[in-house]
PDB file of C-alpha atoms and ligand atoms in Angstrom:
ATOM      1  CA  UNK K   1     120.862-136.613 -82.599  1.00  0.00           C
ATOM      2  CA  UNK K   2     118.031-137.828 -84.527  1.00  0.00           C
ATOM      3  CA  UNK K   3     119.130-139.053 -88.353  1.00  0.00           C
ATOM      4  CA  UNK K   4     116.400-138.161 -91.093  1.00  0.00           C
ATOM      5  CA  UNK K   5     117.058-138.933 -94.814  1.00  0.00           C
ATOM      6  CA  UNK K   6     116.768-136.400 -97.428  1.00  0.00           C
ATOM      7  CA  UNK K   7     115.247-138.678-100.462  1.00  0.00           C
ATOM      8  CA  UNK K   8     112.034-140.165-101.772  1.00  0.00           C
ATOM      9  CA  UNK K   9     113.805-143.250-103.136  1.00  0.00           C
ATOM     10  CA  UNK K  10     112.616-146.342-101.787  1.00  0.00           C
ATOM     11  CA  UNK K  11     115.043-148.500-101.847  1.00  0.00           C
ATOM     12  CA  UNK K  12     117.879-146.081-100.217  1.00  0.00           C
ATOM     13  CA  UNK K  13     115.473-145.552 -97.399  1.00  0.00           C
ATOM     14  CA  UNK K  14     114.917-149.154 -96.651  1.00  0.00           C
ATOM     15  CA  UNK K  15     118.500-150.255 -96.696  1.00  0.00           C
ATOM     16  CA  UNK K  16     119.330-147.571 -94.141  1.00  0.00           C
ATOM     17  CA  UNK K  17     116.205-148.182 -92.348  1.00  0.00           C
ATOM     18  CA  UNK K  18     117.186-151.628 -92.199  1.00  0.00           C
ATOM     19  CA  UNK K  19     120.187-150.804 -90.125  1.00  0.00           C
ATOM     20  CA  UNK K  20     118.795-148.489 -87.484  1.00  0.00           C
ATOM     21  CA  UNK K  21     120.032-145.238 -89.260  1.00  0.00           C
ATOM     22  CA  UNK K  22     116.474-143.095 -90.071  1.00  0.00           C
ATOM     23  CA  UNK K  23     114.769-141.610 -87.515  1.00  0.00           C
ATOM     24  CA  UNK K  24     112.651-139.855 -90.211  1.00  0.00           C
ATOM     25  CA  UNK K  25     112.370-138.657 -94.012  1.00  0.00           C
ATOM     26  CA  UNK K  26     112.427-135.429 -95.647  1.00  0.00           C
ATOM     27  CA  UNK K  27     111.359-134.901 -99.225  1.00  0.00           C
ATOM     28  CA  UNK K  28     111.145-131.697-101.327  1.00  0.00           C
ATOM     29  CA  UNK K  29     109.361-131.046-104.662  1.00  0.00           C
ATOM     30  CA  UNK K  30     113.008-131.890-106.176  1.00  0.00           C
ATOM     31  CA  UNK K  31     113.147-134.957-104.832  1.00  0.00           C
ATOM     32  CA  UNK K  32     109.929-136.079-105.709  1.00  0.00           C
ATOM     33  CA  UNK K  33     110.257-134.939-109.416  1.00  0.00           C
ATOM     34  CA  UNK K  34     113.872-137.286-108.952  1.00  0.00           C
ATOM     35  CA  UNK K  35     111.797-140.093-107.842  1.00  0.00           C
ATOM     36  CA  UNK K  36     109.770-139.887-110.883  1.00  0.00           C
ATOM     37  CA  UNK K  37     107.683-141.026-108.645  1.00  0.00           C
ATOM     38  CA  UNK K  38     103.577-139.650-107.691  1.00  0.00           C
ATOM     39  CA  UNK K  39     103.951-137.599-104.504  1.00  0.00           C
ATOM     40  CA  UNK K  40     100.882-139.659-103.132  1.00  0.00           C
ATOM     41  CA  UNK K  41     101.378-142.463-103.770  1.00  0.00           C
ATOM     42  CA  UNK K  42     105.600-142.436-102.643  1.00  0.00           C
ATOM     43  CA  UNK K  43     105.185-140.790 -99.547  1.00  0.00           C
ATOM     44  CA  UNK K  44     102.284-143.284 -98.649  1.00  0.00           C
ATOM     45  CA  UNK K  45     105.357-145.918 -99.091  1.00  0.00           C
ATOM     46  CA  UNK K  46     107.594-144.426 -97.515  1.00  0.00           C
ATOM     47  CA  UNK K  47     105.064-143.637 -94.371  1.00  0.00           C
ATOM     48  CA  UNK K  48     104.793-147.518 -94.596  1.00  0.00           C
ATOM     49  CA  UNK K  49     108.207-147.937 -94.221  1.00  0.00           C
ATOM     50  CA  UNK K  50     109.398-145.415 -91.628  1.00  0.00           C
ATOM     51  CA  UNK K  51     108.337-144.946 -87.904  1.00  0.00           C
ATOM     52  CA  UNK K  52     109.567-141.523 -87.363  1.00  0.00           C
ATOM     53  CA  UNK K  53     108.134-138.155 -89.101  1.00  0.00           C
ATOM     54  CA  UNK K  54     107.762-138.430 -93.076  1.00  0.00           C
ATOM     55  CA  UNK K  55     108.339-134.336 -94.412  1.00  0.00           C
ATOM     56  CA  UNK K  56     105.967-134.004 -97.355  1.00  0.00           C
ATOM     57  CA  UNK K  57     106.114-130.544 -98.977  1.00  0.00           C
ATOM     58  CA  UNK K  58     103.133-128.039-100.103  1.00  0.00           C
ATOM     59  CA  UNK K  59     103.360-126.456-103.062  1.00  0.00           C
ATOM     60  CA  UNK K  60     100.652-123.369-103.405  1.00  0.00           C
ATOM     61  CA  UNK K  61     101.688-120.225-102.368  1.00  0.00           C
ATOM     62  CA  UNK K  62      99.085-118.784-100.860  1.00  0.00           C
ATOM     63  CA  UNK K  63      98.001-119.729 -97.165  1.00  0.00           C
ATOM     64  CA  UNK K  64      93.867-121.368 -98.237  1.00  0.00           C
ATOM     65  CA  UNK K  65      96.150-123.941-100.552  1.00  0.00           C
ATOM     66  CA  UNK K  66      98.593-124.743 -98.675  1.00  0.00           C
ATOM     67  CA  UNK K  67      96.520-125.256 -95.458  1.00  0.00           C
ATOM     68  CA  UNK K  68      94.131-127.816 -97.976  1.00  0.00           C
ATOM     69  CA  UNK K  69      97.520-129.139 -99.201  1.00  0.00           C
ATOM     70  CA  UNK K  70      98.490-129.883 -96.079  1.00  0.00           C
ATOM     71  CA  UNK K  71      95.710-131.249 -94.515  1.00  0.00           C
ATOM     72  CA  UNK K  72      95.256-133.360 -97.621  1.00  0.00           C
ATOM     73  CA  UNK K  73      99.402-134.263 -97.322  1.00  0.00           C
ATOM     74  CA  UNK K  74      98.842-135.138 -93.468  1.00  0.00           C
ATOM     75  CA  UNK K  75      95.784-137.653 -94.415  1.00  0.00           C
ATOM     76  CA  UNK K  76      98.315-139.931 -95.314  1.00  0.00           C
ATOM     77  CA  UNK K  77      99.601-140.869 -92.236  1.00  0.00           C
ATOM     78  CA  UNK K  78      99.886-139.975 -88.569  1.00  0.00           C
ATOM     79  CA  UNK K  79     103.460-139.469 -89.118  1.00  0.00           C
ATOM     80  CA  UNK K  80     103.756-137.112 -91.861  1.00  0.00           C
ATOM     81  CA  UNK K  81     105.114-133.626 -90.968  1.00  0.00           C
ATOM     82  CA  UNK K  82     103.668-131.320 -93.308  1.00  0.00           C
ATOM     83  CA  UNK K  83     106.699-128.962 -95.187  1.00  0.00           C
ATOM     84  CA  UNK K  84     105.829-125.688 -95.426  1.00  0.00           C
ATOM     85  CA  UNK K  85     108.056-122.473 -96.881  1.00  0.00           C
ATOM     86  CA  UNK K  86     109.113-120.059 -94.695  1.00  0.00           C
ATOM     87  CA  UNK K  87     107.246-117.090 -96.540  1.00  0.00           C
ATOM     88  CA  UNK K  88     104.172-115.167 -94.256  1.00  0.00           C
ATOM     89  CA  UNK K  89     101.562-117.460 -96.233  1.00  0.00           C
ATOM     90  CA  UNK K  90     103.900-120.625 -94.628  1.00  0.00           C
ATOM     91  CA  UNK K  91     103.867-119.310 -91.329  1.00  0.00           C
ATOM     92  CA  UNK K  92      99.676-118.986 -91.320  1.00  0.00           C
ATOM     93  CA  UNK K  93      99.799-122.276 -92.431  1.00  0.00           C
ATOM     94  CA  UNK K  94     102.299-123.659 -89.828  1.00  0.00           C
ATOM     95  CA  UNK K  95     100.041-121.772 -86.905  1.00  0.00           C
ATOM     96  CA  UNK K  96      97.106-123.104 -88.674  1.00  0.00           C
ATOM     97  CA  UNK K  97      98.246-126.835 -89.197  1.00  0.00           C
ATOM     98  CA  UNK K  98      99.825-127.016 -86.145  1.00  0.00           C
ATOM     99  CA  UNK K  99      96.912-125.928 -84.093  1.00  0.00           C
ATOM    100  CA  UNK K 100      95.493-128.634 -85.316  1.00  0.00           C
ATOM    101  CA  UNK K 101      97.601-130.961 -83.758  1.00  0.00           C
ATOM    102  CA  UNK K 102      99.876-131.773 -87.039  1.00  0.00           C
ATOM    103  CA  UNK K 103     103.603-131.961 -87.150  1.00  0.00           C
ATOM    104  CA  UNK K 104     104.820-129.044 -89.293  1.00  0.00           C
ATOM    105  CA  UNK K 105     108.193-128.880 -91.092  1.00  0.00           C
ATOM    106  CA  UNK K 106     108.931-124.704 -91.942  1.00  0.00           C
ATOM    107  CA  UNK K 107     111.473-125.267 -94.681  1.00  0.00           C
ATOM    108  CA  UNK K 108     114.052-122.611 -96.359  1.00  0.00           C
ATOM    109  CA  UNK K 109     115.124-120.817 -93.810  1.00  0.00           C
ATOM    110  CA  UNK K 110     118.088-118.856 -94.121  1.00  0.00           C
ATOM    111  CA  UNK K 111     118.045-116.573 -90.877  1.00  0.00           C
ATOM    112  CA  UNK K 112     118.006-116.768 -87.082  1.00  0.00           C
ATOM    113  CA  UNK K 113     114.789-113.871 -87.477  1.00  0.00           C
ATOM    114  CA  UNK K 114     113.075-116.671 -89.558  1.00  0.00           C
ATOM    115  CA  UNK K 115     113.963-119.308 -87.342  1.00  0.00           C
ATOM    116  CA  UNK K 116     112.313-117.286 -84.326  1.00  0.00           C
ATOM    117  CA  UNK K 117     109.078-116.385 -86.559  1.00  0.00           C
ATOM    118  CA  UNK K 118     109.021-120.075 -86.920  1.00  0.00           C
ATOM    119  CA  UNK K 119     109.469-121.219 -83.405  1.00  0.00           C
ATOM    120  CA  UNK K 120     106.369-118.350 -82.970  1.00  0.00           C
ATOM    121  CA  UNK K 121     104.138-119.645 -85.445  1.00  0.00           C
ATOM    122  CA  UNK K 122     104.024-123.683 -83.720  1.00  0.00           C
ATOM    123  CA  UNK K 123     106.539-125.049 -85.845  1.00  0.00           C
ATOM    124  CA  UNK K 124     107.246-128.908 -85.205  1.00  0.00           C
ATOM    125  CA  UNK K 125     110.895-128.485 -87.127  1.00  0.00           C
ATOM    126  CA  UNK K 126     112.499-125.503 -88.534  1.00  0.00           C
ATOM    127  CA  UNK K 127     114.815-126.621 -91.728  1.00  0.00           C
ATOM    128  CA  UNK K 128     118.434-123.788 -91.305  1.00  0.00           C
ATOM    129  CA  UNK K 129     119.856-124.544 -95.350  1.00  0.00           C
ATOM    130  CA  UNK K 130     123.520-125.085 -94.759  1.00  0.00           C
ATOM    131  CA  UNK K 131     125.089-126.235 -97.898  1.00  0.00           C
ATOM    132  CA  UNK K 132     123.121-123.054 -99.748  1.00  0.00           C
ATOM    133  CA  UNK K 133     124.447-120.931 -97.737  1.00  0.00           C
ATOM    134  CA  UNK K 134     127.870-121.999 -98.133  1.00  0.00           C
ATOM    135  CA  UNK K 135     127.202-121.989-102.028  1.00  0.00           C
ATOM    136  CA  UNK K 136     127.243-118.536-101.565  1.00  0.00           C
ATOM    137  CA  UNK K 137     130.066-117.947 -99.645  1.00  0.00           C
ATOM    138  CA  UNK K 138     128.003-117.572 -96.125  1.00  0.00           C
ATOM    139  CA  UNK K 139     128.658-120.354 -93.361  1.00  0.00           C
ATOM    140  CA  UNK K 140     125.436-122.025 -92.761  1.00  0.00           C
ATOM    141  CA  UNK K 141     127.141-123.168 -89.423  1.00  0.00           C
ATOM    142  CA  UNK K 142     126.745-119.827 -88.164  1.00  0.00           C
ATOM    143  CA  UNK K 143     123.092-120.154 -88.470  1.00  0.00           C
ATOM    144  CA  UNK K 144     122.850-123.235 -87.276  1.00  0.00           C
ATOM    145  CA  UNK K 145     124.696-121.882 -83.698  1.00  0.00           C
ATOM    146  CA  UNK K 146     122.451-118.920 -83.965  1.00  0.00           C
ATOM    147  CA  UNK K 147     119.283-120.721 -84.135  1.00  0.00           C
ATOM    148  CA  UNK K 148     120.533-123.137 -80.990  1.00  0.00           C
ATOM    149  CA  UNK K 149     121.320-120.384 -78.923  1.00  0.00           C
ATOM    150  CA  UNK K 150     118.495-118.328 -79.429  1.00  0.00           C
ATOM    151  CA  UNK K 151     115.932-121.331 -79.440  1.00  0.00           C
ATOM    152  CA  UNK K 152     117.767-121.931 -75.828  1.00  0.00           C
ATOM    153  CA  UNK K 153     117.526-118.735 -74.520  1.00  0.00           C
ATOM    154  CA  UNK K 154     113.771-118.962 -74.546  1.00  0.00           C
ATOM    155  CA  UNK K 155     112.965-122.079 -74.017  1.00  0.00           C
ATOM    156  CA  UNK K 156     111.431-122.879 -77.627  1.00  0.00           C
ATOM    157  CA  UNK K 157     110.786-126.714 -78.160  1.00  0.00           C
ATOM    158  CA  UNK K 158     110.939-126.428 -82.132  1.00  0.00           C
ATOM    159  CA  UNK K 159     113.444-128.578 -83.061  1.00  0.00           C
ATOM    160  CA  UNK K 160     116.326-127.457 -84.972  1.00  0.00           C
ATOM    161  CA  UNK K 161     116.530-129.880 -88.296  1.00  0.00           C
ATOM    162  CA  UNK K 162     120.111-128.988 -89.970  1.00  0.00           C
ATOM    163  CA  UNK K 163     119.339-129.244 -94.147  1.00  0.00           C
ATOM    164  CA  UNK K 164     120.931-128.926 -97.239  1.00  0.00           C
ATOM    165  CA  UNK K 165     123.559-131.034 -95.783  1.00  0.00           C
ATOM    166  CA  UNK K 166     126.661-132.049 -98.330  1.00  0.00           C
ATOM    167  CA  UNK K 167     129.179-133.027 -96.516  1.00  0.00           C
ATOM    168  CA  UNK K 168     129.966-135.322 -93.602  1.00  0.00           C
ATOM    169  CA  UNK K 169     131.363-132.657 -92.196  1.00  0.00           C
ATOM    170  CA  UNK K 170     128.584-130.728 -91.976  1.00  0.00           C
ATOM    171  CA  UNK K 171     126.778-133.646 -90.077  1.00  0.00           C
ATOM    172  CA  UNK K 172     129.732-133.333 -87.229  1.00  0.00           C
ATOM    173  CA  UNK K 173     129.014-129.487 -87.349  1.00  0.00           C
ATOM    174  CA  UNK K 174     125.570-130.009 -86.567  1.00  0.00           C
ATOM    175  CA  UNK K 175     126.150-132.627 -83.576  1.00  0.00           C
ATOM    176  CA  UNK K 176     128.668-130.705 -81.971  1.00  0.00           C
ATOM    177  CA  UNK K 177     126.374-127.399 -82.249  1.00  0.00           C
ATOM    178  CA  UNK K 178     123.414-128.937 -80.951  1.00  0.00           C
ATOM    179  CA  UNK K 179     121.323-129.527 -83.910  1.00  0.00           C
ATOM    180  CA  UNK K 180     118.055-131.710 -82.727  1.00  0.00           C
ATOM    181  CA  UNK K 181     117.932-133.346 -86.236  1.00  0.00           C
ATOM    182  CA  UNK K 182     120.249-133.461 -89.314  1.00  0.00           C
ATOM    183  CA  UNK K 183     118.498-134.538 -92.832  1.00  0.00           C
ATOM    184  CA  UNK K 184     121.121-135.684 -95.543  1.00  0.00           C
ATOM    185  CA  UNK K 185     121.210-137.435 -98.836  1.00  0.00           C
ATOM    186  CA  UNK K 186     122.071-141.379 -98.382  1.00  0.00           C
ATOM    187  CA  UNK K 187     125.527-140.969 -99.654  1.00  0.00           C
ATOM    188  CA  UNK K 188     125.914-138.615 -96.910  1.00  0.00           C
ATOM    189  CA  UNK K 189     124.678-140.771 -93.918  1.00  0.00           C
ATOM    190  CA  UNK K 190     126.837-143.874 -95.549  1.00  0.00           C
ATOM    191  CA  UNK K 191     130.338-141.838 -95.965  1.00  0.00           C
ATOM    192  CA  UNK K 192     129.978-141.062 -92.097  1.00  0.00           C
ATOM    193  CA  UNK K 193     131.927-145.165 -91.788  1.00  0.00           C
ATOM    194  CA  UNK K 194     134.771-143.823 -94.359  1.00  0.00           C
ATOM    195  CA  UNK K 195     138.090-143.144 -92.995  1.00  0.00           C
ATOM    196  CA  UNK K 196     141.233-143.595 -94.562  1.00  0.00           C
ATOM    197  CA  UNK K 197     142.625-145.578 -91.466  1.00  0.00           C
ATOM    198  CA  UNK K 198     140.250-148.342 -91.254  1.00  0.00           C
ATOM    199  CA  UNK K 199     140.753-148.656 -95.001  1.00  0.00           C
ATOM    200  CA  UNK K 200     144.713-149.015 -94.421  1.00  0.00           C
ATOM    201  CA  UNK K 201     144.141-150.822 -90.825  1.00  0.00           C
ATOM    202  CA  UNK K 202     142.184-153.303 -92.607  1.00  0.00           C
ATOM    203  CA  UNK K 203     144.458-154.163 -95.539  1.00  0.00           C
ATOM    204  CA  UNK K 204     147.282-154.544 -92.991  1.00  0.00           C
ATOM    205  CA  UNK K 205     145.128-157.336 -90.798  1.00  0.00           C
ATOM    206  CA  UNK K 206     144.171-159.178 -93.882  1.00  0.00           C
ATOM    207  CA  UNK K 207     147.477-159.016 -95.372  1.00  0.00           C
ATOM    208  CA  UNK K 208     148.802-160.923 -91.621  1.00  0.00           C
ATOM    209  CA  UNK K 209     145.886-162.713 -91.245  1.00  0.00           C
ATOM    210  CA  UNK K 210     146.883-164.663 -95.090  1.00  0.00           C
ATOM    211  CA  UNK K 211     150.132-165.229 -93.248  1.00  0.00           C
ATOM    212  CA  UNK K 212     148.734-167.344 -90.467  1.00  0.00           C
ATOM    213  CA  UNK K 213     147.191-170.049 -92.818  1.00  0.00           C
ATOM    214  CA  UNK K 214     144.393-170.015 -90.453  1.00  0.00           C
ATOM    215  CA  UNK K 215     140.634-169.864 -90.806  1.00  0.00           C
ATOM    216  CA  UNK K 216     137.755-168.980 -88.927  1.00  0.00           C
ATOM    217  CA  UNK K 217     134.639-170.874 -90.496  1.00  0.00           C
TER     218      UNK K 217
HETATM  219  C1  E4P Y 301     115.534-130.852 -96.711  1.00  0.00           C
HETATM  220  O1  E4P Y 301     114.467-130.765 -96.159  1.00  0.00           O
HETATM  221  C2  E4P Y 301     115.852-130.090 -97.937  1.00  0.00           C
HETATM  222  O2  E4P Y 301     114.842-130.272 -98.855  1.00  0.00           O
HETATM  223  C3  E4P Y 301     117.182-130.499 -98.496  1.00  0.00           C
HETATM  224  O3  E4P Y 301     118.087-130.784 -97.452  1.00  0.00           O
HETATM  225  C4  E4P Y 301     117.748-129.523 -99.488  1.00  0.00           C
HETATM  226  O4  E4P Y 301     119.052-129.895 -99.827  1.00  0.00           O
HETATM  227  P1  E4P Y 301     119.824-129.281-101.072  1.00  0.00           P
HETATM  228  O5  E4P Y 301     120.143-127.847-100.775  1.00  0.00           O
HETATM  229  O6  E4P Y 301     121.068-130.102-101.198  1.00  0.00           O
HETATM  230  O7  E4P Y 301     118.918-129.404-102.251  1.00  0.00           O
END
């Protein structure tokens, strides 16, 4: 399962990069507005930085702009997967964009139906919400399964790209479904090495280890 980070700050993308974790990066109009950063000039950065498929977002709502957003957006790199809402103007654009041979993102989806239109209309990733789902009392899960087995049962090659994650549990959801791709907030991706037990099994080495009087270096 491929690991994508959901942030546009630098530095947080770099440290994990540094270790191996990001496949990829997803931003959002949020997340650039966090950054206080220019949308340009961060995603250029982060391009820089990052191998795998940089998510940069369009924000007209009307398929003309967002298809010159988005051709604009994918200038900046050959890795930047253009982010696109799944509305009907979105889904143009995705057939559109991806026609032309550009990796396309379909974000805010909230059904298996959408998922499918997407998976029609070319898409390079479709983006299931889980954590807004669950906000609302709904088990993104479920959608996540749905999309998997329906995506199987024809043979679609979009790839499934779990979002809105919020828990680490959530990220263990999405492997054991299937999920191609999860995208989480840093926090996320570094509380996957917590566990209580390494914590405890630690102190308890240390604490003998003092006993022995013995050092390594
Ligand atoms: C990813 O592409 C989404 O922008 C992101 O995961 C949304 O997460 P949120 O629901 O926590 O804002």
């Amino acid at each position: 399962m491929k690991f994508f980070v959901d942030t546009a700050e630098i530095d947080a993308i770099a440290e994990l990069n540094d270790l191996g974790m990001v496949d990829g990066v997803t931003t959002n109009p949020s997340l650039i507005l966090k950054s206080g950063r220019d949308i340009l000039e961060v995603t250029r950065e982060i391009c820089d930085l990052v191998d795998g498929p940089v998510s940069a977002e369009v924000v007209a709502l009307n398929a003309d702009d967002m298809i010159a957003e988005g051709r604009k957006l994918a200038q900046i790199a050959d890795n930047i997967a253009v982010k696109v809402p799944l509305t009907w103007d979105g889904l143009k654009t995705c057939k559109v964009l991806s026609g032309e041979g550009h990796m396309v993102n379909v974000t805010l989806c909230f059904s298996a139906n959408q998922a499918l239109l997407a998976a029609k209309a070319g898409a390079t990733f479709i983006s299931p919400f889980i954590g807004r789902l669950d906000d609302i009392n709904l088990d993104g899960m479920d959608l996540i399964a749905d999309i998997r087995t329906i995506y199987d049962n024809y043979g679609f090659d979009t790839q499934i790209l779990a979002a809105s994650i919020r828990t680490v549990n959530h990220v263990t959801e999405s492997a054991r479904i299937g999920a191609d791709v999860i995208t989480a907030p840093p926090g996320v991706i570094k509380a996957l090495a917590n566990h209580p037990l390494t914590d405890k099994g630690l102190d308890a080495f240390m604490a003998d280890w003092a006993k022995t009087g013995q050092k390594i270096l």
